[in-house]
Amino acid sequence: MTKTASTLERAAMGQDESALAPLGEGVYLHGDVIEPYRALVKAAQAQGFELSIASGYRSFARQLAIFNAKARGERAVLNDAGDTVAMDTLSDLDKLWAILRFSALPGTSRHHWGTDMDVFDRAAMPAEYQLQLTPAECCRGGVFAKLHEWLDDYLPGSLFFRPYRVDAGAVAPERWHLSYAPTALEFSKQLSPERLARVLAAADIELKNVVLENIPTIYQRYVCV
């Protein structure tokens, strides 16, 4: 990565797309990740899997739209059991924690970097199957269980890893979320509570007051993982 500091800072927040490259089907990844990802796909293919990306790069604007829709009640917020949270019964602070369990705050999503991706096994999907990206799909008996069992063995010897492998009490585990470590590490160095607060203060974000009041906690619990 040879970008200037200011470009890296903006890219870390999902506000600069100059380092992205198209992968096909509307999916973009950081240019440094394209070939390693293709090698991962080839290794999976040799085992009978059709490893595919459901979500790659996601901009700040897109993450903001998702967050705002959930905060306004226009998009469902789910709990760990997969049930819809009754957001209208919660305080603004509890609304924030409920959203952040499964959706990153704009400016904090690893998808901003183009280094992270949500994957699935296209070959394992029955006809008309609707992809959900839920724990049930990835666990024993789930439609993508075999892919993830293979990844359990393959990832430790590769440069990809699962950043949300375990439940630390904040971000929910996501076995389907993979990250390319070398490039992701460079982006993670660009983040800070102060930079995040500055970007969000200038954004048209719902729950802005409670978000800004809790930046240190958000950063510690949901970013430094």
Tab-separated table of C-alpha atoms in Angstrom:
chain	number	residue	atom	x	y	z
A	1	MET	CA	0.000	0.000	0.000
A	2	THR	CA	1.576	3.235	-1.146
A	3	LYS	CA	-1.286	5.681	-0.635
A	4	THR	CA	-0.795	8.935	1.237
A	5	ALA	CA	-1.806	9.172	4.885
A	6	SER	CA	-4.862	11.310	4.121
A	7	THR	CA	-6.043	8.855	1.451
A	8	LEU	CA	-5.564	5.921	3.824
A	9	GLU	CA	-7.484	7.730	6.547
A	10	ARG	CA	-10.425	8.334	4.220
A	11	ALA	CA	-10.279	4.787	2.865
A	12	ALA	CA	-10.275	3.409	6.418
A	13	MET	CA	-13.605	5.186	6.914
A	14	GLY	CA	-15.059	3.974	3.614
A	15	GLN	CA	-14.751	7.401	1.999
A	16	ASP	CA	-12.116	6.693	-0.676
A	17	GLU	CA	-12.470	3.965	-3.311
A	18	SER	CA	-9.316	4.576	-5.338
A	19	ALA	CA	-7.624	1.328	-4.229
A	20	LEU	CA	-10.568	-0.918	-5.081
A	21	ALA	CA	-10.755	-3.379	-7.951
A	22	PRO	CA	-13.832	-5.127	-9.385
A	23	LEU	CA	-14.217	-8.831	-8.749
A	24	GLY	CA	-17.445	-9.283	-10.702
A	25	GLU	CA	-21.181	-9.326	-9.935
A	26	GLY	CA	-20.957	-5.888	-8.343
A	27	VAL	CA	-18.388	-6.996	-5.749
A	28	TYR	CA	-15.267	-4.901	-5.131
A	29	LEU	CA	-12.191	-5.683	-3.034
A	30	HIS	CA	-8.971	-3.837	-2.334
A	31	GLY	CA	-6.569	-4.395	-5.220
A	32	ASP	CA	-4.088	-6.171	-2.941
A	33	VAL	CA	-6.730	-8.728	-1.966
A	34	ILE	CA	-7.922	-9.829	-5.405
A	35	GLU	CA	-5.238	-12.441	-6.121
A	36	PRO	CA	-5.104	-13.881	-2.569
A	37	TYR	CA	-8.880	-14.200	-2.678
A	38	ARG	CA	-8.743	-15.987	-6.036
A	39	ALA	CA	-6.189	-18.392	-4.568
A	40	LEU	CA	-8.578	-19.061	-1.685
A	41	VAL	CA	-11.391	-19.734	-4.148
A	42	LYS	CA	-9.164	-22.153	-6.064
A	43	ALA	CA	-8.226	-24.020	-2.886
A	44	ALA	CA	-11.899	-24.282	-1.926
A	45	GLN	CA	-12.816	-25.423	-5.434
A	46	ALA	CA	-10.337	-28.293	-5.161
A	47	GLN	CA	-12.379	-29.510	-2.194
A	48	GLY	CA	-15.699	-29.236	-4.030
A	49	PHE	CA	-16.803	-25.814	-2.728
A	50	GLU	CA	-17.859	-22.783	-4.751
A	51	LEU	CA	-16.698	-20.097	-2.347
A	52	SER	CA	-18.487	-16.837	-3.223
A	53	ILE	CA	-18.834	-13.357	-1.741
A	54	ALA	CA	-22.169	-12.059	-0.488
A	55	SER	CA	-20.698	-8.704	0.569
A	56	GLY	CA	-17.257	-7.221	-0.056
A	57	TYR	CA	-16.449	-3.516	-0.001
A	58	ARG	CA	-19.123	-1.341	1.597
A	59	SER	CA	-18.891	2.448	1.608
A	60	PHE	CA	-19.437	4.798	4.537
A	61	ALA	CA	-22.597	6.045	2.818
A	62	ARG	CA	-23.985	2.522	2.487
A	63	GLN	CA	-23.188	1.645	6.099
A	64	LEU	CA	-24.788	4.929	7.177
A	65	ALA	CA	-27.965	4.078	5.263
A	66	ILE	CA	-28.145	0.658	6.941
A	67	PHE	CA	-27.566	2.126	10.406
A	68	ASN	CA	-30.113	4.911	9.941
A	69	ALA	CA	-32.767	2.535	8.589
A	70	LYS	CA	-32.372	0.327	11.657
A	71	ALA	CA	-32.423	3.295	14.045
A	72	ARG	CA	-35.629	4.596	12.410
A	73	GLY	CA	-37.346	1.223	12.536
A	74	GLU	CA	-37.368	0.932	8.739
A	75	ARG	CA	-35.181	-2.160	8.791
A	76	ALA	CA	-35.390	-5.014	11.303
A	77	VAL	CA	-32.904	-5.275	14.143
A	78	LEU	CA	-32.444	-8.873	15.264
A	79	ASN	CA	-31.336	-10.362	18.566
A	80	ASP	CA	-29.121	-13.413	19.058
A	81	ALA	CA	-32.105	-15.735	18.676
A	82	GLY	CA	-32.938	-14.217	15.311
A	83	ASP	CA	-36.051	-12.479	16.615
A	84	THR	CA	-36.917	-8.872	15.758
A	85	VAL	CA	-36.088	-6.406	18.529
A	86	ALA	CA	-38.927	-4.098	19.601
A	87	MET	CA	-36.861	-0.948	19.077
A	88	ASP	CA	-39.694	1.401	20.033
A	89	THR	CA	-39.520	0.074	23.615
A	90	LEU	CA	-35.806	0.825	24.068
A	91	SER	CA	-33.892	3.880	25.182
A	92	ASP	CA	-31.650	5.518	22.572
A	93	LEU	CA	-28.589	3.952	24.204
A	94	ASP	CA	-30.098	0.469	24.154
A	95	LYS	CA	-31.139	1.001	20.539
A	96	LEU	CA	-27.500	1.735	19.740
A	97	TRP	CA	-26.231	-1.434	21.438
A	98	ALA	CA	-28.928	-3.529	19.740
A	99	ILE	CA	-27.904	-2.256	16.300
A	100	LEU	CA	-24.170	-2.643	16.922
A	101	ARG	CA	-24.562	-6.279	17.887
A	102	PHE	CA	-24.891	-7.190	14.199
A	103	SER	CA	-24.263	-3.968	12.233
A	104	ALA	CA	-21.135	-1.825	12.439
A	105	LEU	CA	-21.293	1.883	13.085
A	106	PRO	CA	-20.463	3.850	9.916
A	107	GLY	CA	-16.734	4.493	9.907
A	108	THR	CA	-15.961	1.325	11.874
A	109	SER	CA	-16.952	-1.421	9.423
A	110	ARG	CA	-14.101	-3.604	8.225
A	111	HIS	CA	-16.005	-3.820	4.941
A	112	HIS	CA	-14.953	-0.193	4.328
A	113	TRP	CA	-11.426	-1.408	3.610
A	114	GLY	CA	-12.116	-3.856	0.810
A	115	THR	CA	-10.128	-6.432	2.790
A	116	ASP	CA	-13.115	-8.185	4.344
A	117	MET	CA	-15.853	-10.286	2.855
A	118	ASP	CA	-18.884	-12.354	3.821
A	119	VAL	CA	-18.603	-15.733	2.121
A	120	PHE	CA	-20.836	-18.701	1.348
A	121	ASP	CA	-20.789	-21.885	-0.694
A	122	ARG	CA	-22.876	-21.261	-3.800
A	123	ALA	CA	-22.709	-24.944	-4.755
A	124	ALA	CA	-24.417	-25.965	-1.499
A	125	MET	CA	-27.454	-23.726	-1.984
A	126	PRO	CA	-30.677	-25.501	-2.977
A	127	ALA	CA	-32.722	-24.010	-5.793
A	128	GLU	CA	-34.539	-20.814	-4.744
A	129	TYR	CA	-32.606	-20.716	-1.453
A	130	GLN	CA	-32.466	-17.252	0.130
A	131	LEU	CA	-29.046	-16.508	1.600
A	132	GLN	CA	-29.327	-15.274	5.193
A	133	LEU	CA	-25.798	-15.222	6.649
A	134	THR	CA	-26.849	-16.580	10.025
A	135	PRO	CA	-25.038	-18.805	12.541
A	136	ALA	CA	-27.481	-21.621	11.780
A	137	GLU	CA	-26.263	-21.762	8.177
A	138	CYS	CA	-22.658	-22.245	9.301
A	139	CYS	CA	-23.029	-24.669	12.205
A	140	ARG	CA	-23.244	-28.466	12.055
A	141	GLY	CA	-26.236	-29.393	9.941
A	142	GLY	CA	-26.349	-25.980	8.292
A	143	VAL	CA	-26.279	-25.504	4.542
A	144	PHE	CA	-22.710	-24.116	4.637
A	145	ALA	CA	-21.381	-26.224	7.512
A	146	LYS	CA	-18.979	-28.246	5.361
A	147	LEU	CA	-17.403	-25.112	3.869
A	148	HIS	CA	-16.782	-23.696	7.317
A	149	GLU	CA	-15.405	-26.958	8.658
A	150	TRP	CA	-12.905	-26.877	5.798
A	151	LEU	CA	-12.109	-23.216	6.519
A	152	ASP	CA	-11.479	-24.142	10.168
A	153	ASP	CA	-8.540	-26.230	8.970
A	154	TYR	CA	-7.427	-24.051	6.057
A	155	LEU	CA	-7.413	-20.538	7.535
A	156	PRO	CA	-4.689	-20.998	10.201
A	157	GLY	CA	-2.138	-21.651	7.468
A	158	SER	CA	-3.290	-18.769	5.279
A	159	LEU	CA	-3.301	-14.960	5.461
A	160	PHE	CA	-7.076	-14.890	5.885
A	161	PHE	CA	-8.736	-15.043	9.293
A	162	ARG	CA	-12.104	-14.620	11.001
A	163	PRO	CA	-12.060	-11.330	12.983
A	164	TYR	CA	-15.377	-12.189	14.656
A	165	ARG	CA	-14.655	-15.817	15.420
A	166	VAL	CA	-15.658	-15.700	19.097
A	167	ASP	CA	-18.250	-13.815	21.105
A	168	ALA	CA	-16.532	-11.206	23.284
A	169	GLY	CA	-19.862	-9.744	24.380
A	170	ALA	CA	-20.166	-6.951	21.821
A	171	VAL	CA	-20.021	-7.899	18.133
A	172	ALA	CA	-21.841	-11.154	17.424
A	173	PRO	CA	-19.722	-14.025	16.048
A	174	GLU	CA	-19.709	-14.207	12.244
A	175	ARG	CA	-18.074	-17.354	10.887
A	176	TRP	CA	-18.847	-16.178	7.368
A	177	HIS	CA	-16.786	-12.966	7.739
A	178	LEU	CA	-13.215	-13.344	6.452
A	179	SER	CA	-10.434	-10.738	6.465
A	180	TYR	CA	-7.132	-10.536	4.588
A	181	ALA	CA	-4.753	-9.825	7.443
A	182	PRO	CA	-1.785	-7.966	5.839
A	183	THR	CA	-3.862	-5.215	4.234
A	184	ALA	CA	-6.489	-5.054	6.979
A	185	LEU	CA	-3.752	-4.404	9.540
A	186	GLU	CA	-2.627	-1.306	7.642
A	187	PHE	CA	-6.141	0.080	7.647
A	188	SER	CA	-6.701	-0.670	11.326
A	189	LYS	CA	-3.737	1.558	12.154
A	190	GLN	CA	-5.595	4.523	10.660
A	191	LEU	CA	-8.460	4.353	13.144
A	192	SER	CA	-8.788	6.333	16.352
A	193	PRO	CA	-11.659	7.471	18.592
A	194	GLU	CA	-10.901	11.096	17.734
A	195	ARG	CA	-11.019	10.505	13.974
A	196	LEU	CA	-14.211	8.482	14.279
A	197	ALA	CA	-15.887	11.189	16.363
A	198	ARG	CA	-14.907	13.864	13.847
A	199	VAL	CA	-16.329	11.954	10.892
A	200	LEU	CA	-19.574	11.051	12.659
A	201	ALA	CA	-20.095	14.599	13.958
A	202	ALA	CA	-20.197	15.741	10.336
A	203	ALA	CA	-22.543	12.934	9.225
A	204	ASP	CA	-26.333	12.886	9.086
A	205	ILE	CA	-26.580	9.943	11.455
A	206	GLU	CA	-29.494	8.910	13.637
A	207	LEU	CA	-28.917	8.728	17.417
A	208	LYS	CA	-26.059	11.185	16.890
A	209	ASN	CA	-25.960	12.517	20.446
A	210	VAL	CA	-25.798	9.109	22.089
A	211	VAL	CA	-23.297	7.881	19.486
A	212	LEU	CA	-20.917	10.776	20.082
A	213	GLU	CA	-21.288	10.541	23.862
A	214	ASN	CA	-20.230	6.879	23.752
A	215	ILE	CA	-17.392	6.946	21.207
A	216	PRO	CA	-14.730	5.723	23.717
A	217	THR	CA	-16.882	2.739	24.707
A	218	ILE	CA	-17.852	1.985	21.117
A	219	TYR	CA	-14.225	2.112	20.031
A	220	GLN	CA	-13.068	-0.163	22.832
A	221	ARG	CA	-15.833	-2.724	22.515
A	222	TYR	CA	-16.662	-2.774	18.812
A	223	VAL	CA	-13.528	-1.576	16.996
A	224	CYS	CA	-10.557	-2.884	18.997
A	225	VAL	CA	-11.478	-6.547	18.635
